[in-house]
CSV table of N, CA and C and ligand atoms in Angstrom, one decimal:
chain,number,residue,atom,x,y,z
A,132,MET,N,0.9,-1.2,0.0
A,132,MET,CA,0.0,0.0,0.0
A,132,MET,C,0.9,1.2,0.0
A,133,VAL,N,0.5,2.2,-0.8
A,133,VAL,CA,1.3,3.5,-0.9
A,133,VAL,C,0.4,4.6,-0.4
A,134,ALA,N,1.0,5.4,0.5
A,134,ALA,CA,0.3,6.5,1.1
A,134,ALA,C,0.4,7.7,0.2
A,135,LEU,N,-0.6,8.5,0.0
A,135,LEU,CA,-0.6,9.7,-0.9
A,135,LEU,C,-1.0,10.9,0.0
A,136,GLY,N,-0.3,12.0,-0.3
A,136,GLY,CA,-0.8,13.3,0.4
A,136,GLY,C,-0.3,14.5,-0.5
A,137,SER,N,-1.1,15.5,-0.4
A,137,SER,CA,-0.7,16.8,-1.1
A,137,SER,C,-1.3,18.0,-0.5
A,138,ASP,N,-0.8,19.1,-0.9
A,138,ASP,CA,-1.6,20.4,-0.7
A,138,ASP,C,-2.2,20.7,-2.0
A,139,HIS,N,-2.8,21.9,-2.1
A,139,HIS,CA,-3.5,22.3,-3.3
A,139,HIS,C,-2.6,22.4,-4.5
A,140,GLY,N,-1.3,22.8,-4.2
A,140,GLY,CA,-0.3,22.9,-5.3
A,140,GLY,C,0.1,21.6,-5.9
A,141,GLY,N,-0.1,20.5,-5.2
A,141,GLY,CA,0.2,19.2,-5.7
A,141,GLY,C,-1.0,18.3,-6.0
A,142,TYR,N,-2.2,18.9,-5.8
A,142,TYR,CA,-3.4,18.1,-5.9
A,142,TYR,C,-3.6,17.5,-7.3
A,143,ALA,N,-3.4,18.3,-8.3
A,143,ALA,CA,-3.7,17.8,-9.7
A,143,ALA,C,-2.7,16.6,-10.0
A,144,LEU,N,-1.5,16.8,-9.6
A,144,LEU,CA,-0.5,15.7,-9.9
A,144,LEU,C,-0.8,14.5,-9.1
A,145,LYS,N,-1.2,14.7,-7.8
A,145,LYS,CA,-1.6,13.5,-7.0
A,145,LYS,C,-2.8,12.7,-7.7
A,146,GLU,N,-3.7,13.5,-8.3
A,146,GLU,CA,-4.8,12.8,-9.0
A,146,GLU,C,-4.3,12.0,-10.2
A,147,ALA,N,-3.4,12.6,-10.9
A,147,ALA,CA,-2.8,12.0,-12.1
A,147,ALA,C,-2.1,10.7,-11.7
A,148,ILE,N,-1.4,10.8,-10.6
A,148,ILE,CA,-0.6,9.6,-10.1
A,148,ILE,C,-1.6,8.5,-9.6
A,149,LYS,N,-2.7,8.9,-9.0
A,149,LYS,CA,-3.7,7.9,-8.6
A,149,LYS,C,-4.2,7.1,-9.8
A,150,LYS,N,-4.4,7.8,-10.9
A,150,LYS,CA,-4.9,7.1,-12.1
A,150,LYS,C,-3.8,6.1,-12.6
A,151,HIS,N,-2.6,6.5,-12.5
A,151,HIS,CA,-1.5,5.6,-12.9
A,151,HIS,C,-1.4,4.4,-12.0
A,152,LEU,N,-1.5,4.6,-10.7
A,152,LEU,CA,-1.4,3.5,-9.8
A,152,LEU,C,-2.5,2.5,-10.0
A,153,GLU,N,-3.7,3.1,-10.3
A,153,GLU,CA,-4.9,2.2,-10.5
A,153,GLU,C,-4.6,1.4,-11.8
A,154,GLU,N,-4.1,2.0,-12.8
A,154,GLU,CA,-3.8,1.3,-14.1
A,154,GLU,C,-2.8,0.1,-13.8
A,155,LYS,N,-1.9,0.4,-12.8
A,155,LYS,CA,-0.8,-0.7,-12.6
A,155,LYS,C,-1.3,-1.6,-11.5
A,156,GLY,N,-2.5,-1.4,-10.9
A,156,GLY,CA,-3.0,-2.3,-9.9
A,156,GLY,C,-2.2,-2.1,-8.6
A,157,ILE,N,-1.7,-0.9,-8.3
A,157,ILE,CA,-1.0,-0.7,-7.1
A,157,ILE,C,-2.0,0.0,-6.1
A,158,ALA,N,-2.1,-0.6,-4.9
A,158,ALA,CA,-3.1,-0.1,-3.9
A,158,ALA,C,-2.5,1.2,-3.3
A,159,TYR,N,-3.4,2.1,-3.0
A,159,TYR,CA,-3.0,3.3,-2.4
A,159,TYR,C,-4.0,3.8,-1.4
A,160,LYS,N,-3.6,4.6,-0.4
A,160,LYS,CA,-4.5,5.3,0.5
A,160,LYS,C,-4.3,6.8,0.3
A,161,ASP,N,-5.3,7.5,0.0
A,161,ASP,CA,-5.2,9.0,-0.3
A,161,ASP,C,-5.6,9.7,1.0
A,162,PHE,N,-4.6,10.4,1.6
A,162,PHE,CA,-4.9,11.2,2.8
A,162,PHE,C,-5.2,12.6,2.5
A,163,GLY,N,-5.5,12.9,1.2
A,163,GLY,CA,-5.9,14.3,0.9
A,163,GLY,C,-4.7,15.2,0.5
A,164,THR,N,-5.0,16.3,0.1
A,164,THR,CA,-6.2,17.1,0.0
A,164,THR,C,-7.1,16.6,-1.1
A,165,HIS,N,-8.4,17.0,-1.0
A,165,HIS,CA,-9.3,16.4,-2.0
A,165,HIS,C,-9.9,17.5,-2.9
A,166,SER,N,-9.2,18.6,-3.0
A,166,SER,CA,-9.7,19.7,-3.9
A,166,SER,C,-8.6,20.7,-4.2
A,167,GLU,N,-8.8,21.6,-5.0
A,167,GLU,CA,-7.8,22.7,-5.3
A,167,GLU,C,-7.9,23.8,-4.3
A,168,GLU,N,-8.7,23.7,-3.3
A,168,GLU,CA,-8.8,24.7,-2.2
A,168,GLU,C,-7.5,24.8,-1.4
A,169,SER,N,-7.1,26.0,-1.1
A,169,SER,CA,-5.8,26.2,-0.5
A,169,SER,C,-5.8,25.5,0.9
A,170,CYS,N,-4.6,24.8,1.1
A,170,CYS,CA,-4.4,24.2,2.4
A,170,CYS,C,-2.9,24.2,2.7
A,171,ASP,N,-2.5,23.8,3.8
A,171,ASP,CA,-1.1,24.0,4.3
A,171,ASP,C,-0.3,22.7,4.2
A,172,TYR,N,0.8,22.7,3.5
A,172,TYR,CA,1.6,21.5,3.2
A,172,TYR,C,2.2,20.9,4.5
A,173,PRO,N,2.6,21.7,5.5
A,173,PRO,CA,3.1,21.0,6.7
A,173,PRO,C,2.1,20.1,7.4
A,174,LEU,N,0.8,20.5,7.3
A,174,LEU,CA,-0.2,19.6,7.9
A,174,LEU,C,-0.5,18.4,7.1
A,175,MET,N,-0.4,18.6,5.7
A,175,MET,CA,-0.8,17.5,4.8
A,175,MET,C,0.3,16.4,4.8
A,176,ALA,N,1.5,16.7,5.2
A,176,ALA,CA,2.5,15.7,5.2
A,176,ALA,C,2.3,14.6,6.4
A,177,GLN,N,1.6,15.0,7.4
A,177,GLN,CA,1.7,14.2,8.6
A,177,GLN,C,1.0,12.9,8.5
A,178,ALA,N,-0.2,12.8,8.1
A,178,ALA,CA,-0.9,11.5,8.1
A,178,ALA,C,-0.3,10.5,7.2
A,179,PRO,N,0.1,10.8,5.9
A,179,PRO,CA,0.7,9.8,5.1
A,179,PRO,C,2.1,9.3,5.7
A,180,CYS,N,2.8,10.2,6.3
A,180,CYS,CA,4.1,9.8,6.9
A,180,CYS,C,3.8,8.9,8.1
A,181,GLN,N,2.8,9.2,8.9
A,181,GLN,CA,2.5,8.4,10.0
A,181,GLN,C,2.1,7.0,9.5
A,182,ALA,N,1.4,6.9,8.4
A,182,ALA,CA,0.9,5.6,7.9
A,182,ALA,C,2.2,4.8,7.5
A,183,VAL,N,3.2,5.4,7.1
A,183,VAL,CA,4.5,4.7,6.8
A,183,VAL,C,5.1,4.2,8.1
A,184,LEU,N,5.2,5.1,9.0
A,184,LEU,CA,5.8,4.8,10.3
A,184,LEU,C,5.1,3.6,11.0
A,185,ASP,N,3.7,3.6,10.9
A,185,ASP,CA,2.9,2.6,11.5
A,185,ASP,C,2.9,1.3,10.8
A,186,GLY,N,3.5,1.3,9.6
A,186,GLY,CA,3.6,0.1,8.8
A,186,GLY,C,2.3,-0.2,8.0
A,187,GLU,N,1.3,0.8,8.0
A,187,GLU,CA,0.1,0.6,7.3
A,187,GLU,C,0.4,0.7,5.8
A,188,CYS,N,1.4,1.6,5.4
A,188,CYS,CA,1.8,1.8,4.1
A,188,CYS,C,3.4,1.6,4.0
A,189,GLU,N,3.8,1.0,2.9
A,189,GLU,CA,5.3,0.8,2.8
A,189,GLU,C,6.0,2.1,2.5
A,190,LEU,N,5.4,2.9,1.6
A,190,LEU,CA,6.1,4.1,1.1
A,190,LEU,C,5.0,5.2,1.0
A,191,ALA,N,5.4,6.5,0.9
A,191,ALA,CA,4.5,7.5,0.7
A,191,ALA,C,4.9,8.4,-0.5
A,192,LEU,N,4.0,8.9,-1.2
A,192,LEU,CA,4.2,9.9,-2.3
A,192,LEU,C,3.5,11.2,-1.9
A,193,LEU,N,4.3,12.3,-1.8
A,193,LEU,CA,3.8,13.6,-1.4
A,193,LEU,C,3.9,14.6,-2.5
A,194,PHE,N,3.0,15.5,-2.5
A,194,PHE,CA,3.0,16.5,-3.6
A,194,PHE,C,2.7,17.9,-3.1
A,195,CYS,N,3.4,18.9,-3.5
A,195,CYS,CA,3.0,20.2,-3.3
A,195,CYS,C,3.5,21.0,-4.5
A,196,GLY,N,3.5,22.3,-4.5
A,196,GLY,CA,3.8,23.1,-5.7
A,196,GLY,C,5.2,22.7,-6.3
A,197,THR,N,6.1,22.7,-5.4
A,197,THR,CA,7.5,22.5,-5.8
A,197,THR,C,8.0,21.1,-5.3
A,198,GLY,N,7.3,20.5,-4.3
A,198,GLY,CA,7.8,19.3,-3.7
A,198,GLY,C,8.7,19.6,-2.5
A,199,ILE,N,9.2,20.9,-2.4
A,199,ILE,CA,10.1,21.3,-1.4
A,199,ILE,C,9.5,21.4,0.0
A,200,GLY,N,8.5,22.2,0.0
A,200,GLY,CA,7.8,22.5,1.3
A,200,GLY,C,7.4,21.2,2.0
A,201,ILE,N,6.7,20.3,1.2
A,201,ILE,CA,6.2,19.1,1.8
A,201,ILE,C,7.3,18.1,2.2
A,202,SER,N,8.5,18.2,1.5
A,202,SER,CA,9.6,17.4,1.8
A,202,SER,C,10.3,17.9,3.1
A,203,ILE,N,10.4,19.2,3.3
A,203,ILE,CA,10.9,19.7,4.5
A,203,ILE,C,10.0,19.3,5.7
A,204,ALA,N,8.7,19.4,5.5
A,204,ALA,CA,7.8,19.0,6.6
A,204,ALA,C,8.0,17.5,6.9
A,205,ALA,N,8.0,16.7,5.9
A,205,ALA,CA,8.1,15.2,6.1
A,205,ALA,C,9.4,14.9,6.8
A,206,ASN,N,10.5,15.5,6.4
A,206,ASN,CA,11.8,15.2,7.0
A,206,ASN,C,12.0,15.7,8.5
A,207,LYS,N,11.0,16.4,9.0
A,207,LYS,CA,11.0,16.8,10.4
A,207,LYS,C,10.3,15.7,11.3
A,208,ILE,N,9.8,14.7,10.6
A,208,ILE,CA,9.1,13.6,11.3
A,208,ILE,C,10.1,12.5,11.5
A,209,LYS,N,10.4,12.1,12.8
A,209,LYS,CA,11.4,11.1,13.1
A,209,LYS,C,11.1,9.8,12.3
A,210,GLY,N,12.1,9.3,11.6
A,210,GLY,CA,11.9,8.0,10.9
A,210,GLY,C,11.6,8.2,9.4
A,211,ILE,N,11.3,9.4,9.1
A,211,ILE,CA,11.0,9.7,7.7
A,211,ILE,C,12.3,10.2,6.9
A,212,ARG,N,12.5,9.6,5.8
A,212,ARG,CA,13.5,10.0,4.9
A,212,ARG,C,12.9,10.4,3.5
A,213,ALA,N,12.6,11.7,3.3
A,213,ALA,CA,11.9,12.1,2.2
A,213,ALA,C,12.9,12.7,1.2
A,214,ALA,N,12.7,12.4,-0.1
A,214,ALA,CA,13.5,12.9,-1.2
A,214,ALA,C,12.6,13.6,-2.2
A,215,VAL,N,13.0,14.9,-2.5
A,215,VAL,CA,12.3,15.6,-3.6
A,215,VAL,C,13.1,15.4,-4.8
A,216,CYS,N,12.5,14.8,-5.9
A,216,CYS,CA,13.2,14.4,-7.1
A,216,CYS,C,12.5,15.0,-8.3
A,217,SER,N,13.3,15.3,-9.3
A,217,SER,CA,12.7,15.6,-10.6
A,217,SER,C,13.5,14.9,-11.8
A,218,ASP,N,14.3,14.0,-11.4
A,218,ASP,CA,15.0,13.1,-12.4
A,218,ASP,C,14.9,11.7,-11.9
A,219,THR,N,14.9,10.8,-12.9
A,219,THR,CA,14.7,9.4,-12.5
A,219,THR,C,15.9,8.8,-11.8
A,220,PHE,N,17.1,9.2,-12.1
A,220,PHE,CA,18.3,8.7,-11.5
A,220,PHE,C,18.2,9.0,-10.0
A,221,SER,N,17.8,10.2,-9.6
A,221,SER,CA,17.7,10.6,-8.2
A,221,SER,C,16.6,9.8,-7.5
A,222,ALA,N,15.5,9.6,-8.2
A,222,ALA,CA,14.4,8.8,-7.7
A,222,ALA,C,14.8,7.4,-7.4
A,223,ARG,N,15.6,6.8,-8.3
A,223,ARG,CA,16.2,5.4,-8.0
A,223,ARG,C,17.1,5.4,-6.9
A,224,MET,N,18.1,6.4,-6.9
A,224,MET,CA,19.1,6.4,-5.8
A,224,MET,C,18.5,6.7,-4.4
A,225,ALA,N,17.4,7.5,-4.4
A,225,ALA,CA,16.8,7.8,-3.1
A,225,ALA,C,16.4,6.5,-2.4
A,226,ARG,N,16.0,5.5,-3.2
A,226,ARG,CA,15.6,4.2,-2.6
A,226,ARG,C,16.9,3.4,-2.4
A,227,ALA,N,17.7,3.3,-3.5
A,227,ALA,CA,18.8,2.3,-3.5
A,227,ALA,C,19.8,2.7,-2.4
A,228,HIS,N,20.2,4.0,-2.2
A,228,HIS,CA,21.2,4.4,-1.3
A,228,HIS,C,20.7,5.0,0.0
A,229,ASN,N,19.6,5.7,-0.1
A,229,ASN,CA,19.2,6.4,1.1
A,229,ASN,C,18.0,5.7,1.8
A,230,ASN,N,17.5,4.7,1.2
A,230,ASN,CA,16.3,4.0,1.7
A,230,ASN,C,15.2,5.0,2.0
A,231,ALA,N,15.1,6.0,1.1
A,231,ALA,CA,14.0,7.0,1.3
A,231,ALA,C,12.7,6.3,1.4
A,232,ASN,N,11.8,6.7,2.3
A,232,ASN,CA,10.5,6.1,2.4
A,232,ASN,C,9.4,7.0,1.9
A,233,VAL,N,9.8,8.2,1.5
A,233,VAL,CA,8.8,9.2,0.9
A,233,VAL,C,9.4,9.8,-0.3
A,234,LEU,N,8.7,9.9,-1.4
A,234,LEU,CA,9.1,10.6,-2.6
A,234,LEU,C,8.2,11.9,-2.7
A,235,CYS,N,8.8,13.0,-2.9
A,235,CYS,CA,8.1,14.3,-3.0
A,235,CYS,C,8.2,14.8,-4.4
A,236,LEU,N,7.1,15.2,-4.9
A,236,LEU,CA,7.1,15.8,-6.3
A,236,LEU,C,6.4,17.1,-6.3
A,237,GLY,N,6.9,18.0,-7.2
A,237,GLY,CA,6.3,19.3,-7.4
A,237,GLY,C,5.3,19.4,-8.5
A,238,GLY,N,4.1,19.6,-8.2
A,238,GLY,CA,3.1,19.7,-9.2
A,238,GLY,C,3.3,20.8,-10.2
A,239,ARG,N,4.0,21.8,-9.8
A,239,ARG,CA,4.3,23.0,-10.7
A,239,ARG,C,5.7,22.9,-11.3
A,240,VAL,N,6.3,21.7,-11.1
A,240,VAL,CA,7.7,21.5,-11.6
A,240,VAL,C,7.7,20.4,-12.6
A,241,VAL,N,7.1,19.3,-12.3
A,241,VAL,CA,7.2,18.1,-13.3
A,241,VAL,C,5.8,17.9,-13.9
A,242,GLY,N,5.8,17.5,-15.1
A,242,GLY,CA,4.5,17.1,-15.8
A,242,GLY,C,4.1,15.7,-15.4
A,243,ALA,N,2.9,15.4,-15.7
A,243,ALA,CA,2.4,14.0,-15.3
A,243,ALA,C,3.2,12.9,-15.9
A,244,GLY,N,3.7,13.1,-17.2
A,244,GLY,CA,4.4,12.0,-17.8
A,244,GLY,C,5.7,11.7,-17.1
A,245,LEU,N,6.5,12.7,-16.8
A,245,LEU,CA,7.7,12.5,-16.0
A,245,LEU,C,7.4,12.0,-14.6
A,246,ALA,N,6.4,12.6,-14.0
A,246,ALA,CA,6.0,12.1,-12.6
A,246,ALA,C,5.8,10.6,-12.6
A,247,VAL,N,5.1,10.1,-13.6
A,247,VAL,CA,4.8,8.7,-13.6
A,247,VAL,C,6.1,7.9,-13.6
A,248,GLU,N,7.1,8.4,-14.4
A,248,GLU,CA,8.4,7.7,-14.5
A,248,GLU,C,9.1,7.8,-13.1
A,249,LEU,N,9.0,8.9,-12.5
A,249,LEU,CA,9.7,9.1,-11.2
A,249,LEU,C,9.1,8.2,-10.1
A,250,VAL,N,7.7,8.1,-10.2
A,250,VAL,CA,7.0,7.2,-9.2
A,250,VAL,C,7.4,5.7,-9.5
A,251,ASP,N,7.4,5.3,-10.7
A,251,ASP,CA,7.8,4.0,-11.0
A,251,ASP,C,9.2,3.7,-10.6
A,252,ALA,N,10.1,4.6,-10.9
A,252,ALA,CA,11.5,4.3,-10.5
A,252,ALA,C,11.6,4.2,-9.0
A,253,PHE,N,10.9,5.0,-8.3
A,253,PHE,CA,11.0,5.0,-6.8
A,253,PHE,C,10.4,3.7,-6.2
A,254,LEU,N,9.2,3.4,-6.7
A,254,LEU,CA,8.5,2.2,-6.2
A,254,LEU,C,9.2,0.9,-6.6
A,255,GLU,N,9.8,0.9,-7.7
A,255,GLU,CA,10.4,-0.4,-8.2
A,255,GLU,C,11.8,-0.6,-7.7
A,256,THR,N,12.5,0.3,-7.1
A,256,THR,CA,13.9,0.2,-6.6
A,256,THR,C,13.9,-0.2,-5.2
A,257,LYS,N,14.8,-1.2,-4.9
A,257,LYS,CA,15.0,-1.7,-3.6
A,257,LYS,C,16.2,-1.1,-3.0
A,258,PHE,N,16.2,-0.9,-1.6
A,258,PHE,CA,17.4,-0.5,-0.9
A,258,PHE,C,18.5,-1.5,-1.0
A,259,GLU,N,19.7,-1.0,-1.3
A,259,GLU,CA,20.8,-1.9,-1.6
A,259,GLU,C,21.5,-2.4,-0.3
A,260,GLY,N,21.2,-1.7,0.9
A,260,GLY,CA,21.8,-2.1,2.1
A,260,GLY,C,23.3,-2.0,2.2
A,261,GLU,N,24.0,-2.9,2.8
A,261,GLU,CA,25.5,-3.0,3.0
A,261,GLU,C,26.0,-1.6,3.5
A,262,ARG,N,26.9,-1.0,2.8
A,262,ARG,CA,27.5,0.2,3.3
A,262,ARG,C,26.5,1.3,3.4
A,263,HIS,N,25.4,1.3,2.6
A,263,HIS,CA,24.4,2.3,2.7
A,263,HIS,C,23.6,2.1,4.0
A,264,ALA,N,23.5,0.9,4.5
A,264,ALA,CA,22.8,0.7,5.8
A,264,ALA,C,23.4,1.4,6.9
A,265,ARG,N,24.8,1.4,6.9
A,265,ARG,CA,25.5,2.1,8.0
A,265,ARG,C,25.1,3.6,8.0
A,266,ARG,N,25.1,4.2,6.8
A,266,ARG,CA,24.8,5.6,6.7
A,266,ARG,C,23.4,5.9,7.0
A,267,VAL,N,22.5,5.0,6.6
A,267,VAL,CA,21.1,5.3,7.0
A,267,VAL,C,20.9,5.1,8.5
A,268,GLY,N,21.7,4.2,9.1
A,268,GLY,CA,21.7,4.1,10.6
A,268,GLY,C,22.2,5.4,11.2
A,269,GLN,N,23.1,6.0,10.6
A,269,GLN,CA,23.6,7.3,11.1
A,269,GLN,C,22.6,8.4,11.0
A,270,LEU,N,21.7,8.3,9.9
A,270,LEU,CA,20.6,9.2,9.9
A,270,LEU,C,19.6,9.0,11.0
A,271,ALA,N,19.4,7.7,11.4
A,271,ALA,CA,18.5,7.4,12.5
A,271,ALA,C,19.1,8.0,13.8
A,272,ASP,N,20.5,7.9,13.9
A,272,ASP,CA,21.1,8.5,15.1
A,272,ASP,C,20.9,10.0,15.2
A,273,LEU,N,20.9,10.7,14.0
A,273,LEU,CA,20.6,12.1,14.0
A,273,LEU,C,19.2,12.4,14.5
A,274,ASP,N,18.2,11.5,14.1
A,274,ASP,CA,16.9,11.6,14.5
A,274,ASP,C,16.8,11.6,16.1
A,275,GLN,N,17.6,10.6,16.6
A,275,GLN,CA,17.5,10.4,18.1
A,275,GLN,C,18.1,11.6,18.8
A,276,LYS,N,19.0,12.4,18.2
A,276,LYS,CA,19.6,13.5,18.9
A,276,LYS,C,18.7,14.8,18.8
A,277,ARG,N,17.6,14.7,18.1
A,277,ARG,CA,16.8,15.9,18.0
A,277,ARG,C,16.1,16.2,19.4
B,71,RB5,C1,1.6,26.7,-2.2
B,71,RB5,O1,1.3,27.9,-2.9
B,71,RB5,C2,3.1,26.4,-2.4
B,71,RB5,O2,3.8,27.3,-1.7
B,71,RB5,C3,3.3,24.9,-1.9
B,71,RB5,O3,2.6,24.1,-2.7
B,71,RB5,C4,4.7,24.4,-2.0
B,71,RB5,O4,5.2,24.7,-3.3
B,71,RB5,C5,5.7,24.8,-1.0
B,71,RB5,O5,6.8,24.4,-1.0
């Protein structure tokens, strides 16, 4: 199960990605927002990230205008490793090397066609572990020091 969340700036892209996930038979849970009405990205990041931390969802996809605000919000939640990406290499590496559990996309930055490729790259790539596991462990240490 994939968790989805957005503010108004990412709403349209979230809807496009939902269609893509449905076509691929990938289950998702949409935590909103559910319209173009203005809302605040720091608040919209919380429920999908919590679903990942609770194990209800394996990964989350978050959307705002740039992907930046919602990624900053997500990264303030302990245990979340969120990556804002607009190229497929970074989307793959975010999983392979950083074990990112959240992908953030900018609805005003990437078109739906590229976003589909970013999402596929992120969801299909596995964490490589080994030396990267040590570094991800060090990220968890930083979380504990907050
Ligand atoms: C909302 O206008 C916009 O600021 C937000 O979606 C996001 O881009 C912030 O980083």
